[in-house]
mmCIF file of C-alpha atoms in Angstrom:
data_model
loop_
_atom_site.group_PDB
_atom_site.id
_atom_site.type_symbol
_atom_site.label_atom_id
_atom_site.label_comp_id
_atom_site.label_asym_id
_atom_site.label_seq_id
_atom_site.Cartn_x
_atom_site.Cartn_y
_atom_site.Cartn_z
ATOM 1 C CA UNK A 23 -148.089 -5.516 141.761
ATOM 2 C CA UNK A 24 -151.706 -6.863 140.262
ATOM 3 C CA UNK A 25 -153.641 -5.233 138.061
ATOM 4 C CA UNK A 26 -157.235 -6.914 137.821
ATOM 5 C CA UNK A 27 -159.624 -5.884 135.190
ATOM 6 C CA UNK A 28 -163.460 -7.180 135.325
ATOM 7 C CA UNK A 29 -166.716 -5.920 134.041
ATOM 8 C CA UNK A 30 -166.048 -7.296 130.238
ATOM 9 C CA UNK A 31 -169.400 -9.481 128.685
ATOM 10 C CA UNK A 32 -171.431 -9.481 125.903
ATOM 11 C CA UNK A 33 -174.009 -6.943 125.054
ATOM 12 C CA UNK A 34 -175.653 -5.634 122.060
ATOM 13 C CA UNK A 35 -174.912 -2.526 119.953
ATOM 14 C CA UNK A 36 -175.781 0.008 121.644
ATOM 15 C CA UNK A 37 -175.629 -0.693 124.827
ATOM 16 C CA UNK A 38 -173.200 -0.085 127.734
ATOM 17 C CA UNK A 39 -170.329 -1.266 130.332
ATOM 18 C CA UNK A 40 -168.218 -0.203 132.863
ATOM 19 C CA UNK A 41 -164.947 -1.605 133.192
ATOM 20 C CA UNK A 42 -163.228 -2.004 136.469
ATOM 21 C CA UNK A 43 -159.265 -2.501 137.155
ATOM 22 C CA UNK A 44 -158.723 -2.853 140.988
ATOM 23 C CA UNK A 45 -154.691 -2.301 141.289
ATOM 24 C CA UNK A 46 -152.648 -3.709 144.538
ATOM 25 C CA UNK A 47 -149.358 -4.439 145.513
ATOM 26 C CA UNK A 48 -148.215 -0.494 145.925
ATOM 27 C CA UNK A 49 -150.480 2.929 145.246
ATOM 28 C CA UNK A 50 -149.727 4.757 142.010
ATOM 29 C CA UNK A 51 -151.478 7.958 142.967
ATOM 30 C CA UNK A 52 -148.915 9.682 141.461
ATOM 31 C CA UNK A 53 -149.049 7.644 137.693
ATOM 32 C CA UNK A 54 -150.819 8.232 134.751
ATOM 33 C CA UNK A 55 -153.299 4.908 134.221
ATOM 34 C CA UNK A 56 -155.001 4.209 130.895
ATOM 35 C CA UNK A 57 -156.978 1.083 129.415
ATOM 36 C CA UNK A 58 -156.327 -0.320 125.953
ATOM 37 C CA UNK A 59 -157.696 -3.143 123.841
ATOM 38 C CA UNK A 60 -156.749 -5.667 121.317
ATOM 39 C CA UNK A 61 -158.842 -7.139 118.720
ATOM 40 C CA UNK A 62 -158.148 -10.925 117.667
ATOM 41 C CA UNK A 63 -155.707 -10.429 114.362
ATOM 42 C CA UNK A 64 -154.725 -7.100 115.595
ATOM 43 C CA UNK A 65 -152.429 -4.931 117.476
ATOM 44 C CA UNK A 66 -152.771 -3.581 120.939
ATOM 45 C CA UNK A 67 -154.279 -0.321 120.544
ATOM 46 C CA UNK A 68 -154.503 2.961 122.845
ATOM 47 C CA UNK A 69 -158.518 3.457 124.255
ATOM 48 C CA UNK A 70 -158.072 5.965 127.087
ATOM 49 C CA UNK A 71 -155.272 7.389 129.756
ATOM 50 C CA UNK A 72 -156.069 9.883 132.704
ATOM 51 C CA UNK A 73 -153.461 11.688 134.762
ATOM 52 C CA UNK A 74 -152.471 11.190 138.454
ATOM 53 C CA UNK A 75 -155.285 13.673 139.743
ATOM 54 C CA UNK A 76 -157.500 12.577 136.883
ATOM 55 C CA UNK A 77 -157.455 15.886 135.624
ATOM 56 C CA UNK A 78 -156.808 15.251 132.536
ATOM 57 C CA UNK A 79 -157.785 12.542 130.002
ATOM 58 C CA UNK A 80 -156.809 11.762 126.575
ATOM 59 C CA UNK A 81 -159.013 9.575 124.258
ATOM 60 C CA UNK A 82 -158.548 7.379 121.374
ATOM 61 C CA UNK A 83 -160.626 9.116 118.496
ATOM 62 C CA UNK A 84 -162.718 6.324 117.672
ATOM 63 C CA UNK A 85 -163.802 6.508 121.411
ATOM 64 C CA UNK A 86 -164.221 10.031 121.915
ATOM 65 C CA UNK A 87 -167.736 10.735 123.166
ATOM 66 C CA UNK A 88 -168.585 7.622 123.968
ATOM 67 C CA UNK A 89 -166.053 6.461 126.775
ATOM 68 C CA UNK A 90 -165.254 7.786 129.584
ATOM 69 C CA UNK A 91 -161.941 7.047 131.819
ATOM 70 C CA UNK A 92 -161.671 7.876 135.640
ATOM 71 C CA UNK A 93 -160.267 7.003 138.513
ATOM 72 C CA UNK A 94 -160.225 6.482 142.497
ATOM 73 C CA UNK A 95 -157.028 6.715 144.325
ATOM 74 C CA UNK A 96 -158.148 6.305 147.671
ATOM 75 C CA UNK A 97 -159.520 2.814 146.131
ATOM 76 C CA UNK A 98 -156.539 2.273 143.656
ATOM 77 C CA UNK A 99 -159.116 1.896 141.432
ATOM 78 C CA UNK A 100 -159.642 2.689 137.478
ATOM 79 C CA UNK A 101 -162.748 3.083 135.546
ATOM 80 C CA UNK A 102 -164.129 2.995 132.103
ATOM 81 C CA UNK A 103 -167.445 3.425 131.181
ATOM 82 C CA UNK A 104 -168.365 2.506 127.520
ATOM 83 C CA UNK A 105 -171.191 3.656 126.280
ATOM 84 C CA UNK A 106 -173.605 3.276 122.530
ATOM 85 C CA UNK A 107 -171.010 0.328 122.372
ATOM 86 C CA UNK A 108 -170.239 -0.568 118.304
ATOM 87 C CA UNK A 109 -168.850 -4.356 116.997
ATOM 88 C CA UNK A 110 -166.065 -2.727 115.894
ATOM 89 C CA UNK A 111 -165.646 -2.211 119.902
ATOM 90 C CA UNK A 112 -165.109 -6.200 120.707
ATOM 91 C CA UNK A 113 -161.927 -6.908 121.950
ATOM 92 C CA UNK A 114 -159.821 -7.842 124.859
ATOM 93 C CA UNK A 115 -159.348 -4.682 127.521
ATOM 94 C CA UNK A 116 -156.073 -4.234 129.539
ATOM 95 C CA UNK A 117 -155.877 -1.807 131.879
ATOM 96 C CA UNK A 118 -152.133 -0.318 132.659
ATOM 97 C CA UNK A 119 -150.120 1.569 134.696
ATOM 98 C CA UNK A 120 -147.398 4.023 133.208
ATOM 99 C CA UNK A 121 -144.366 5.327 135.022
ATOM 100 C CA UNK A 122 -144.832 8.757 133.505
ATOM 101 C CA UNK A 123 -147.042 11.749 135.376
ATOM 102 C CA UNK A 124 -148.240 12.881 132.326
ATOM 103 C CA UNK A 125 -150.609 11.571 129.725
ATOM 104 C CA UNK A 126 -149.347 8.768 127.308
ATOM 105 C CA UNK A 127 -150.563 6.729 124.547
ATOM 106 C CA UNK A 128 -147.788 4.363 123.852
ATOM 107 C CA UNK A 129 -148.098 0.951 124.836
ATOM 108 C CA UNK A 130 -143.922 1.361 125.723
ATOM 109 C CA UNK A 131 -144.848 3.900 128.270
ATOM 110 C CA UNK A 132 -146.457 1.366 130.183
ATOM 111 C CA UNK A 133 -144.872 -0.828 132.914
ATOM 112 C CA UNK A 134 -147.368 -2.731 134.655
ATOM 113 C CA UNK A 135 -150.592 -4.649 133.115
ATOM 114 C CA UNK A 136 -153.688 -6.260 134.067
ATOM 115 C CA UNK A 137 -154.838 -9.535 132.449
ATOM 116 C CA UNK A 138 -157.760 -8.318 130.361
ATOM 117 C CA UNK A 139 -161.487 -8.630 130.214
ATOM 118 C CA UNK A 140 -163.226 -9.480 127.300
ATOM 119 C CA UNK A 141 -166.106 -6.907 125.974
ATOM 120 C CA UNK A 142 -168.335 -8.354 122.901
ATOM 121 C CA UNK A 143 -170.736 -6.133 120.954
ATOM 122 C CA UNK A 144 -172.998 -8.187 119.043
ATOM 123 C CA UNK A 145 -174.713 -6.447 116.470
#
């Protein structure tokens, strides 16, 4: 199983970027997928998760209204768009895959992991 995540750069505050994480190696149609990021000196921290029908989402707070998550199953593909980006934003994104059908925020709950994109907000 690969996860690959792309569409990290540098922009300034206030702008926006979508994140891409292109999954192969098996379908997870029926998994709950979520993306979450890890600032240098810090600890891995929850950003988003979405449910196996994408449904329903969950949100980090400092995110809320800004990011969105989704996903494409026929593509085994998962999304996040990041908009009126903040510094406080840069960081290295991982998207994941969980085991679980339901929505989770733990990095534990996670099995499998992409390699992470880099997203810089310059200010």
């Amino acid at each position: 199983v690969q996860l690959q995540a792309s569409g990290g750069g540098l922009v300034q505050a206030g702008g926006s970027l979508r994140l891409s994480c292109a999954v192969s190696g098996r379908t997870f149609i029926t998994n709950t997928m979520g993306w979450f990021r890890q600032a240098p000196g810090k600890e891995r921290e929850f950003v988003a998760a979405i449910n196996w029908s994408g449904a329903f989402t969950d949100y980090a707070d400092s995110v809320k209204g800004r990011f969105t998550i989704s996903r494409d199953n026929a593509e085994n593909t998962l999304y996040l768009q990041m908009n009126s980006l903040k510094p406080e934003d840069t960081a290295v994104y991982y998207c994941a895959v969980s085991g679980k059908s339901w929505l989770v925020t733990d990095t534990f709950s996670y099995d499998y992991w992409g390699q992470g994109t880099q997203v810089t907000v310059s200010s």
